[in-house]
Amino acid sequence: MVNLEIDRVSVRFALKGATVEAVNDVSLRIRPGECVALVGESGCGKTVLASALLGFLPGNAETSGSARLGEVDLLAATDHELATTVRGRRIGLIPQSPASHLTPVRTARSQLEEAARVLGGDARQAAERAGLLPEHLDRYPHELSGGMAQRVANALALVGNPPLLIADEPTTGLDRDLVDGLLDEFRRLVDDGHAVLLITHDLAAAHKVADRIAVMYAGRIVEVGPAHEVLDASRHPYSRGLANALPERDFLPIPGQPPLLTDLPAGCAFAPRCEQATAICEDRPVLTDDPHAVACHRPC
Amino acid sequence: MLTGIGITAGYQAPVVTDVSLTVHPGQTVGLAGPSGSGKSTVARVLALLHKPFAGTVEIDGETVTGFRFKARQRTKIGVLFQQPRLSVDPRFTLRQAIAEPGGDRVDELADLVMLTDDLLGRRPHEVSDGQLQRACLARALALKPRYLICDEMTTMLDASTTAALVGVIRAYQRESGAGVLAISHDATLLTRWADETVRLSAPLPR
């Protein structure tokens, strides 16, 4: 069992006349038996980070920093290395909208058995563990309900028995009941010793299942700490604003809009929207080094 | 008043049977229910996008006579969908998307949903889901609809954007007296957003 050590990772995309700074200097460690949720609004760089870990970035992307999983540096590895030793074997991906991720012209069984054969896993065992009955496996993707398609995606991600799972917005579009079922499933995997990186904008889901939550804003991690502390005793004004925007809390938006990733301010990226900002915020704050870390000059 | 009376609708087999629902002007009605219970089908019928097998739809006392493309009364109803990416022509800039219903209020509408000039010049693939949904809301309000139907509008959105868009819709209601049908599987959201909530029951196994 090994840690995932993300160390000062940045991802930039070169466009004509502009550079998109999608991920900026992100460091994060995920241990076996731990679920870390990466939360933030859409477009803040969460999915780009996940794509970088799996080698799924487009050709115009430039990365720096390192992401070590055991002895492999995921950012330096070749596509061949990732395809033959990492994807499905060391890292399982649970994608957003599983129904559209499955091959529509093949049954769940045929896809799962293929994955098991290539990855050297046991299809029957993986199906059973994901809560699938044999009759579900004989269905085509369009015959599966959202919850069943989710289970097939889980089985596919788990069949190679990878120690790390990355779930990218897995709860989007699912009913609360299905979300709860999925989160219970993640918890079981974590308790079995898997490491889980849950990428989500669903704070309620993150709160429920994650051990730690990292809050991302404009490509940077602005706060990271124990899940309940980050949401219930936030230290960064952005995390506090996000938590307070929940319908069970104040249901009020954070004023303003996130900055463009092509034109990030030199100082704190949140300062233009922050009530507490002062002149000192024109310098970029550094993420502190404590268990509940924050990148803010004037934390709450 | 937007009313559906005894609506039975579906695609080959009925998905909903004998559903009645009323949205008063200025009111926000929530519509909840599990996956497959027919929430979106009811939304499509009330938005005059789908013809029911049986039942009638009335808009402000006038019975609806046409559904789909030729429906004259459709402009009285605005619709927002779950996935903004599937509801905007990918070749349009956000400015063109908002102008699509025909109107010269693009700047005013963009202000309302807090889209900056720079964002208005971008195409859908260059903006986030939240920014695109803002554009869809601006587009839905372009013809000043009497009723707004929001079908899982917030699914792709973070908490702050959700709260912001609900705020825009409430402000529009206060100003125009429009009624809103808010469909969601998020009970907490509907409790906070809607004045009352109608619940559809689980589908019968086929």
Coordinates of C-alpha atoms in Angstrom, one line a residue:
Chain A
M1 CA 0.0 0.0 0.0
V2 CA 1.4 3.3 -1.1
N3 CA 0.6 7.0 -0.7
L4 CA -0.3 9.3 -3.6
E5 CA 2.0 12.3 -3.2
I6 CA 1.0 15.2 -5.3
D7 CA 3.8 17.8 -5.1
R8 CA 3.6 21.3 -6.5
V9 CA 1.7 20.3 -9.6
S10 CA 0.7 23.0 -12.1
V11 CA -1.1 22.5 -15.4
R12 CA -1.2 25.1 -18.1
F13 CA -2.9 25.1 -21.5
A14 CA -1.4 27.1 -24.3
L15 CA -4.1 28.8 -26.4
K16 CA -3.6 31.2 -29.2
G17 CA -2.6 34.5 -27.5
A18 CA -3.4 33.2 -23.9
T19 CA -2.3 30.7 -21.3
V20 CA -4.9 29.0 -19.1
E21 CA -3.5 28.4 -15.7
A22 CA -5.8 25.6 -14.8
V23 CA -4.0 24.0 -11.8
N24 CA -1.5 26.1 -9.8
D25 CA 1.0 24.7 -7.4
V26 CA -1.2 22.0 -5.9
S27 CA 0.2 19.7 -3.2
L28 CA -1.9 16.9 -1.7
R29 CA -1.2 13.6 -0.1
I30 CA -3.7 10.7 0.0
R31 CA -3.0 7.7 2.2
P32 CA -4.4 4.2 1.9
G33 CA -7.6 3.9 3.9
E34 CA -8.4 7.6 3.4
C35 CA -10.9 9.4 1.4
V36 CA -10.0 13.0 0.3
A37 CA -12.7 15.1 -1.4
L38 CA -11.6 17.9 -3.7
V39 CA -14.4 20.4 -3.9
G40 CA -14.9 23.7 -5.7
E41 CA -17.1 25.2 -8.4
S42 CA -17.1 23.9 -11.9
G43 CA -14.2 25.2 -13.9
C44 CA -11.9 25.5 -10.9
G45 CA -9.4 22.9 -12.1
K46 CA -10.5 19.8 -10.2
T47 CA -11.1 17.6 -13.3
V48 CA -7.9 18.8 -14.9
L49 CA -5.9 17.7 -11.9
A50 CA -7.6 14.2 -12.1
S51 CA -6.9 14.0 -15.8
A52 CA -3.2 14.9 -15.2
L53 CA -2.9 12.0 -12.7
L54 CA -4.2 9.6 -15.3
G55 CA -2.3 11.0 -18.3
F56 CA -5.6 12.2 -20.0
L57 CA -4.5 15.8 -20.7
P58 CA -4.8 17.1 -24.3
G59 CA -1.6 17.9 -26.3
N60 CA -1.4 21.6 -25.5
A61 CA -1.1 21.0 -21.8
E62 CA 2.2 21.6 -20.0
T63 CA 2.7 20.2 -16.5
S64 CA 5.2 20.8 -13.8
G65 CA 5.7 19.3 -10.4
S66 CA 5.4 15.6 -9.6
A67 CA 2.6 13.1 -8.6
R68 CA 4.2 10.0 -7.1
L69 CA 2.3 6.8 -6.5
G70 CA 4.9 4.5 -5.1
E71 CA 7.9 4.6 -7.3
V72 CA 5.9 5.9 -10.4
D73 CA 5.8 9.6 -11.2
L74 CA 2.4 9.8 -12.9
L75 CA 3.3 13.1 -14.7
A76 CA 6.6 11.8 -16.1
A77 CA 5.4 8.4 -17.1
T78 CA 4.9 7.6 -20.8
D79 CA 1.4 6.8 -22.1
H80 CA 2.5 3.2 -22.6
E81 CA 3.6 2.9 -19.0
L82 CA 0.3 4.5 -17.8
A83 CA -1.7 2.2 -20.0
T84 CA 0.1 -1.0 -19.0
T85 CA 0.9 -0.4 -15.3
V86 CA -1.3 2.4 -13.9
R87 CA -4.8 2.8 -15.4
G88 CA -7.1 0.2 -14.0
R89 CA -4.2 -1.5 -12.1
R90 CA -3.0 1.2 -9.7
I91 CA -5.7 3.8 -10.3
G92 CA -9.3 3.0 -11.0
L93 CA -11.5 5.8 -12.5
I94 CA -15.1 6.1 -11.6
P95 CA -16.4 8.5 -14.3
Q96 CA -19.1 11.1 -14.3
S97 CA -22.4 9.8 -15.9
P98 CA -21.5 6.1 -16.0
A99 CA -24.3 5.2 -18.5
S100 CA -22.6 7.2 -21.2
H101 CA -19.2 5.9 -20.3
L102 CA -20.2 2.3 -21.1
T103 CA -20.0 0.9 -24.6
P104 CA -23.6 1.0 -25.7
V105 CA -23.4 -2.1 -28.0
R106 CA -22.1 -4.5 -25.5
T107 CA -23.6 -6.1 -22.4
A108 CA -22.2 -5.1 -19.0
R109 CA -20.9 -8.7 -18.7
S110 CA -18.9 -8.5 -21.9
Q111 CA -17.3 -5.2 -20.9
L112 CA -16.5 -6.4 -17.3
E113 CA -15.1 -9.7 -18.5
E114 CA -12.8 -8.0 -21.0
A115 CA -11.5 -5.6 -18.3
A116 CA -11.0 -8.6 -16.0
R117 CA -9.1 -10.5 -18.7
V118 CA -6.8 -7.6 -19.5
L119 CA -6.2 -6.5 -15.9
G120 CA -6.0 -10.0 -14.5
G121 CA -9.0 -9.6 -12.2
D122 CA -12.1 -11.7 -11.3
A123 CA -15.2 -10.4 -13.1
R124 CA -17.6 -12.4 -11.0
Q125 CA -16.1 -11.3 -7.7
A126 CA -16.0 -7.6 -8.8
A127 CA -19.7 -7.8 -9.9
E128 CA -20.7 -9.3 -6.6
R129 CA -18.7 -6.8 -4.6
A130 CA -20.4 -3.9 -6.5
G131 CA -23.8 -5.4 -5.7
L132 CA -24.7 -6.6 -9.2
L133 CA -26.7 -9.7 -9.7
P134 CA -25.9 -12.0 -12.7
E135 CA -29.1 -11.0 -14.5
H136 CA -28.0 -7.3 -14.4
L137 CA -24.8 -8.2 -16.2
D138 CA -26.7 -9.5 -19.3
R139 CA -28.2 -6.1 -19.9
Y140 CA -27.0 -3.5 -22.4
P141 CA -26.2 0.0 -20.9
H142 CA -29.6 1.5 -22.1
E143 CA -31.4 -1.2 -20.1
L144 CA -29.7 -0.3 -16.9
S145 CA -31.1 2.2 -14.5
G146 CA -28.8 5.0 -13.3
G147 CA -28.0 3.2 -10.1
M148 CA -27.2 -0.1 -11.9
A149 CA -25.0 1.7 -14.4
Q150 CA -23.2 3.2 -11.5
R151 CA -22.5 -0.2 -10.1
V152 CA -21.2 -1.5 -13.4
A153 CA -18.8 1.5 -13.5
N154 CA -17.7 0.7 -10.0
A155 CA -17.2 -2.9 -10.8
L156 CA -15.1 -1.9 -13.9
A157 CA -13.0 0.5 -11.8
L158 CA -12.4 -2.2 -9.1
V159 CA -11.9 -5.3 -11.2
G160 CA -8.1 -4.7 -11.4
N161 CA -8.0 -4.2 -7.7
P162 CA -6.3 -0.8 -7.8
P163 CA -5.2 0.7 -4.5
L164 CA -6.3 4.2 -5.5
L165 CA -9.7 5.2 -6.9
I166 CA -10.5 8.6 -8.5
A167 CA -14.2 9.4 -8.7
D168 CA -15.0 12.4 -10.8
E169 CA -18.4 13.9 -9.9
P170 CA -19.9 10.5 -9.3
T171 CA -23.0 11.8 -7.7
T172 CA -24.2 14.2 -10.4
G173 CA -27.7 13.4 -11.5
L174 CA -28.3 10.6 -9.1
D175 CA -31.2 10.5 -6.6
R176 CA -30.4 11.1 -3.0
D177 CA -31.0 7.4 -2.3
L178 CA -28.5 6.3 -5.0
V179 CA -26.0 8.9 -3.8
D180 CA -26.2 7.5 -0.3
G181 CA -25.8 4.0 -1.6
L182 CA -22.7 5.1 -3.6
L183 CA -21.2 6.9 -0.7
D184 CA -21.6 3.9 1.6
E185 CA -19.9 1.9 -1.1
F186 CA -17.0 4.3 -1.1
R187 CA -16.8 4.1 2.6
R188 CA -16.5 0.3 2.5
L189 CA -13.7 0.6 -0.1
V190 CA -11.9 3.1 2.1
D191 CA -12.3 0.9 5.2
D192 CA -10.9 -2.0 3.1
G193 CA -7.7 0.0 2.7
H194 CA -8.3 1.8 -0.7
A195 CA -7.4 5.4 -1.1
V196 CA -10.2 7.4 -2.7
L197 CA -10.0 10.9 -4.3
L198 CA -13.5 12.2 -4.6
I199 CA -13.9 15.1 -7.0
T200 CA -17.2 16.8 -6.5
H201 CA -19.1 20.0 -6.2
D202 CA -21.6 18.3 -3.9
L203 CA -20.6 19.5 -0.5
A204 CA -23.1 17.3 1.3
A205 CA -21.6 14.2 -0.3
A206 CA -18.1 15.3 0.6
H207 CA -19.1 16.0 4.1
K208 CA -20.7 12.6 4.5
V209 CA -17.9 10.4 3.2
A210 CA -14.6 12.2 3.2
D211 CA -12.0 12.1 5.9
R212 CA -10.4 15.3 4.6
I213 CA -11.7 18.0 2.3
A214 CA -9.5 20.1 0.0
V215 CA -11.1 23.3 -1.3
M216 CA -9.9 24.5 -4.7
Y217 CA -10.4 28.0 -6.1
A218 CA -9.0 29.3 -9.4
G219 CA -6.7 26.3 -9.7
R220 CA -5.2 26.5 -6.2
I221 CA -6.0 24.6 -3.0
V222 CA -7.1 27.4 -0.6
E223 CA -8.0 25.2 2.4
V224 CA -7.5 21.5 3.4
G225 CA -8.3 19.8 6.6
P226 CA -10.6 17.3 8.4
A227 CA -14.0 17.2 6.6
H228 CA -16.2 18.5 9.4
E229 CA -13.8 21.3 10.3
V230 CA -13.5 22.6 6.7
L231 CA -17.2 22.8 6.3
D232 CA -18.3 23.7 9.8
A233 CA -15.4 25.8 11.0
S234 CA -14.0 27.0 7.7
R235 CA -10.9 29.1 7.8
H236 CA -10.9 30.4 4.2
P237 CA -13.5 33.0 3.4
Y238 CA -14.2 31.2 0.1
S239 CA -14.9 27.8 1.9
R240 CA -17.1 29.6 4.4
G241 CA -19.0 31.3 1.6
L242 CA -19.5 28.0 -0.2
A243 CA -20.7 26.2 2.9
N244 CA -23.0 29.0 3.7
A245 CA -24.5 28.9 0.2
L246 CA -26.0 25.5 0.9
P247 CA -29.8 25.4 1.0
E248 CA -29.8 24.1 4.6
R249 CA -27.7 27.1 5.6
D250 CA -27.9 30.7 4.4
F251 CA -28.6 29.9 0.8
L252 CA -26.9 33.1 -0.3
P253 CA -24.3 33.2 -3.1
I254 CA -20.8 34.4 -2.8
P255 CA -20.8 37.8 -4.4
G256 CA -19.0 38.2 -7.8
Q257 CA -17.6 35.5 -10.1
P258 CA -14.3 33.6 -10.1
P259 CA -11.5 35.1 -12.1
L260 CA -10.6 34.0 -15.6
L261 CA -7.9 31.3 -15.6
T262 CA -6.2 33.2 -18.4
D263 CA -5.9 36.4 -16.3
L264 CA -5.3 35.5 -12.7
P265 CA -4.5 38.3 -10.3
A266 CA -1.0 38.3 -8.9
G267 CA -2.1 38.2 -5.3
C268 CA -4.9 36.2 -3.7
A269 CA -7.3 35.1 -6.5
F270 CA -10.3 35.4 -4.1
A271 CA -9.5 38.9 -2.9
P272 CA -11.8 40.7 -5.4
R273 CA -14.8 38.8 -4.0
C274 CA -13.7 38.8 -0.4
E275 CA -15.1 41.1 2.3
Q276 CA -12.1 40.8 4.5
A277 CA -9.5 41.6 1.8
T278 CA -7.0 44.4 2.6
A279 CA -3.8 45.6 0.9
I280 CA -1.9 42.6 2.2
C281 CA -4.0 40.4 -0.1
E282 CA -2.1 41.8 -3.1
D283 CA 0.6 39.3 -2.1
R284 CA -0.2 35.7 -2.8
P285 CA -0.9 33.8 0.4
V286 CA 0.9 30.5 1.0
L287 CA -0.9 27.4 2.2
T288 CA 0.0 26.9 5.9
D289 CA 1.6 23.7 7.1
D290 CA -0.8 22.6 9.8
P291 CA -3.4 19.7 9.7
H292 CA -6.1 22.2 8.9
A293 CA -4.2 24.3 6.4
V294 CA -5.4 27.6 4.8
A295 CA -4.0 29.9 2.2
C296 CA -5.3 33.3 3.5
H297 CA -3.7 36.4 5.1
R298 CA -6.8 37.0 7.1
P299 CA -8.4 33.6 7.9
C300 CA -11.8 33.4 9.5
Chain B
M1 CA -52.2 30.1 -13.6
L2 CA -50.4 27.2 -15.3
T3 CA -52.4 24.1 -14.9
G4 CA -52.1 20.5 -15.9
I5 CA -55.3 18.5 -15.5
G6 CA -55.4 14.7 -15.5
I7 CA -52.1 14.4 -17.5
T8 CA -51.3 11.0 -18.8
A9 CA -48.1 11.1 -20.9
G10 CA -45.2 9.0 -21.9
Y11 CA -43.3 7.8 -25.0
Q12 CA -44.8 4.4 -25.9
A13 CA -46.1 3.3 -22.5
P14 CA -47.4 6.1 -20.2
V15 CA -44.8 7.3 -17.7
V16 CA -47.2 9.4 -15.7
T17 CA -50.9 8.7 -15.2
D18 CA -53.6 11.2 -14.3
V19 CA -51.3 13.9 -12.8
S20 CA -52.8 17.3 -12.0
L21 CA -50.7 20.2 -11.0
T22 CA -51.2 24.0 -10.7
V23 CA -48.6 26.8 -10.6
H24 CA -50.1 30.2 -9.6
P25 CA -48.5 33.5 -10.7
G26 CA -45.7 34.5 -8.3
Q27 CA -45.7 31.0 -6.8
T28 CA -42.9 28.5 -6.8
V29 CA -44.0 24.8 -6.9
G30 CA -41.5 22.1 -6.3
L31 CA -41.8 18.8 -8.1
A32 CA -40.0 15.8 -6.5
G33 CA -39.9 12.1 -6.9
P34 CA -37.4 9.3 -7.6
S35 CA -35.6 8.6 -10.9
G36 CA -38.1 7.4 -13.5
S37 CA -41.2 8.8 -11.7
G38 CA -41.9 11.1 -14.7
K39 CA -40.8 14.5 -13.3
S40 CA -39.2 15.5 -16.6
T41 CA -42.1 14.2 -18.6
V42 CA -44.5 16.4 -16.6
A43 CA -42.1 19.3 -17.2
R44 CA -42.0 18.7 -20.9
V45 CA -45.8 18.5 -21.1
L46 CA -46.3 21.8 -19.1
A47 CA -43.6 23.4 -21.3
L48 CA -45.6 22.4 -24.4
L49 CA -42.7 20.4 -25.6
H50 CA -44.4 17.0 -25.4
K51 CA -48.0 16.1 -26.3
P52 CA -49.7 14.1 -23.6
F53 CA -51.9 11.0 -24.3
A54 CA -54.7 12.5 -22.3
G55 CA -55.4 15.5 -20.1
T56 CA -55.2 19.3 -20.8
V57 CA -52.9 22.1 -20.1
E58 CA -54.2 25.6 -19.4
I59 CA -52.2 28.8 -19.4
D60 CA -53.9 31.7 -17.6
G61 CA -57.3 30.2 -18.4
E62 CA -56.6 29.4 -22.0
T63 CA -56.5 25.8 -23.0
V64 CA -53.4 24.7 -24.9
T65 CA -54.2 23.4 -28.4
G66 CA -50.8 22.8 -29.9
F67 CA -47.7 21.2 -28.6
R68 CA -44.1 21.1 -29.9
F69 CA -43.0 23.3 -32.8
K70 CA -46.1 25.3 -33.7
A71 CA -47.3 25.9 -30.2
R72 CA -48.2 29.6 -30.2
Q73 CA -48.5 29.8 -26.5
R74 CA -45.0 28.4 -25.8
T75 CA -43.3 31.7 -25.5
K76 CA -45.3 32.3 -22.2
I77 CA -43.2 29.5 -20.7
G78 CA -39.4 29.5 -20.2
V79 CA -37.5 26.3 -19.7
L80 CA -34.1 25.5 -18.1
F81 CA -32.6 22.0 -18.4
Q82 CA -30.3 19.9 -16.3
Q83 CA -27.4 20.0 -18.7
P84 CA -26.6 23.4 -20.1
R85 CA -24.1 21.9 -22.5
L86 CA -26.8 20.0 -24.3
S87 CA -29.1 23.0 -24.6
V88 CA -26.9 25.5 -26.3
D89 CA -25.7 25.4 -29.9
P90 CA -22.0 24.8 -29.6
R91 CA -21.3 27.2 -32.5
F92 CA -22.9 30.2 -30.7
T93 CA -21.1 32.6 -28.4
L94 CA -23.0 33.2 -25.2
R95 CA -24.1 36.5 -26.5
Q96 CA -25.7 34.8 -29.6
A97 CA -27.3 32.2 -27.4
I98 CA -28.9 34.8 -25.2
A99 CA -30.1 36.8 -28.3
E100 CA -31.5 33.6 -29.9
P101 CA -35.1 34.0 -28.8
G102 CA -35.0 37.4 -30.6
G103 CA -34.6 40.5 -28.5
D104 CA -32.3 43.4 -27.9
R105 CA -32.0 43.0 -24.2
V106 CA -28.8 40.9 -24.2
D107 CA -26.8 43.4 -22.1
E108 CA -29.6 43.8 -19.6
L109 CA -30.1 40.0 -19.3
A110 CA -26.4 39.4 -19.0
D111 CA -26.2 41.9 -16.2
L112 CA -29.0 40.1 -14.5
V113 CA -27.2 36.7 -14.5
M114 CA -23.8 38.4 -13.8
L115 CA -22.1 37.5 -17.1
T116 CA -19.2 39.8 -18.0
D117 CA -18.5 41.1 -21.5
D118 CA -15.5 38.8 -21.9
L119 CA -17.6 35.7 -21.1
L120 CA -20.3 36.8 -23.6
G121 CA -17.8 36.6 -26.4
R122 CA -16.9 32.9 -25.6
R123 CA -18.4 29.7 -26.9
P124 CA -19.8 27.0 -24.7
H125 CA -16.6 24.9 -24.5
E126 CA -14.7 27.9 -23.2
V127 CA -16.9 28.4 -20.1
S128 CA -17.8 26.4 -17.1
D129 CA -21.2 24.6 -16.6
G130 CA -22.1 27.3 -14.1
Q131 CA -21.4 30.1 -16.5
L132 CA -23.3 28.3 -19.3
Q133 CA -26.3 27.8 -17.1
R134 CA -26.3 31.5 -16.3
A135 CA -26.5 32.1 -20.1
C136 CA -29.4 29.6 -20.4
L137 CA -31.2 31.4 -17.6
A138 CA -30.7 34.8 -19.4
R139 CA -32.0 33.2 -22.6
A140 CA -35.0 31.7 -20.8
L141 CA -36.0 35.1 -19.4
A142 CA -35.4 36.9 -22.8
L143 CA -39.1 36.8 -23.8
K144 CA -40.3 37.6 -20.2
P145 CA -42.1 34.3 -19.7
R146 CA -45.2 34.1 -17.4
Y147 CA -43.9 30.8 -16.1
L148 CA -40.5 29.3 -15.8
I149 CA -39.9 25.5 -15.6
C150 CA -36.6 24.5 -14.1
D151 CA -35.9 20.8 -14.7
E152 CA -33.0 19.8 -12.4
M153 CA -31.5 23.2 -13.2
T154 CA -28.9 23.0 -10.4
T155 CA -27.6 19.4 -10.8
M156 CA -24.3 20.6 -12.5
L157 CA -23.8 23.6 -10.2
D158 CA -21.9 24.3 -7.0
A159 CA -23.7 25.6 -3.9
S160 CA -22.9 29.2 -4.6
T161 CA -24.0 29.2 -8.2
T162 CA -27.2 27.4 -7.2
A163 CA -28.0 30.1 -4.6
A164 CA -27.1 32.8 -7.1
L165 CA -29.4 31.5 -9.9
V166 CA -32.3 30.9 -7.5
G167 CA -31.8 34.5 -6.3
V168 CA -32.0 35.7 -9.9
I169 CA -35.2 33.7 -10.5
R170 CA -36.8 35.0 -7.3
A171 CA -36.0 38.6 -8.2
Y172 CA -37.6 38.0 -11.6
Q173 CA -40.7 36.6 -10.0
R174 CA -41.0 39.6 -7.6
E175 CA -40.7 42.0 -10.6
S176 CA -42.9 40.1 -13.1
G177 CA -45.2 37.9 -10.9
A178 CA -44.1 34.8 -12.9
G179 CA -44.8 31.4 -11.5
V180 CA -42.0 28.7 -11.3
L181 CA -42.1 25.0 -11.4
A182 CA -38.8 23.7 -9.8
I183 CA -38.0 20.1 -10.4
S184 CA -35.3 18.5 -8.3
H185 CA -34.4 15.3 -6.5
D186 CA -32.8 17.4 -3.8
A187 CA -35.4 17.6 -1.0
T188 CA -33.3 20.1 1.0
L189 CA -33.2 22.5 -2.0
L190 CA -36.9 22.3 -2.6
T191 CA -37.7 22.8 1.0
R192 CA -35.8 26.1 0.9
W193 CA -36.8 27.2 -2.6
A194 CA -40.4 26.2 -3.2
D195 CA -43.6 27.4 -1.5
E196 CA -45.0 23.9 -1.8
T197 CA -43.8 20.6 -3.2
V198 CA -45.7 18.0 -5.2
R199 CA -44.3 14.5 -5.0
L200 CA -44.6 11.9 -7.8
S201 CA -44.5 8.3 -6.6
A202 CA -42.0 5.7 -7.8
P203 CA -42.6 4.1 -11.2
L204 CA -44.5 0.8 -11.3
P205 CA -42.2 -2.1 -12.3
R206 CA -42.8 -3.0 -15.9

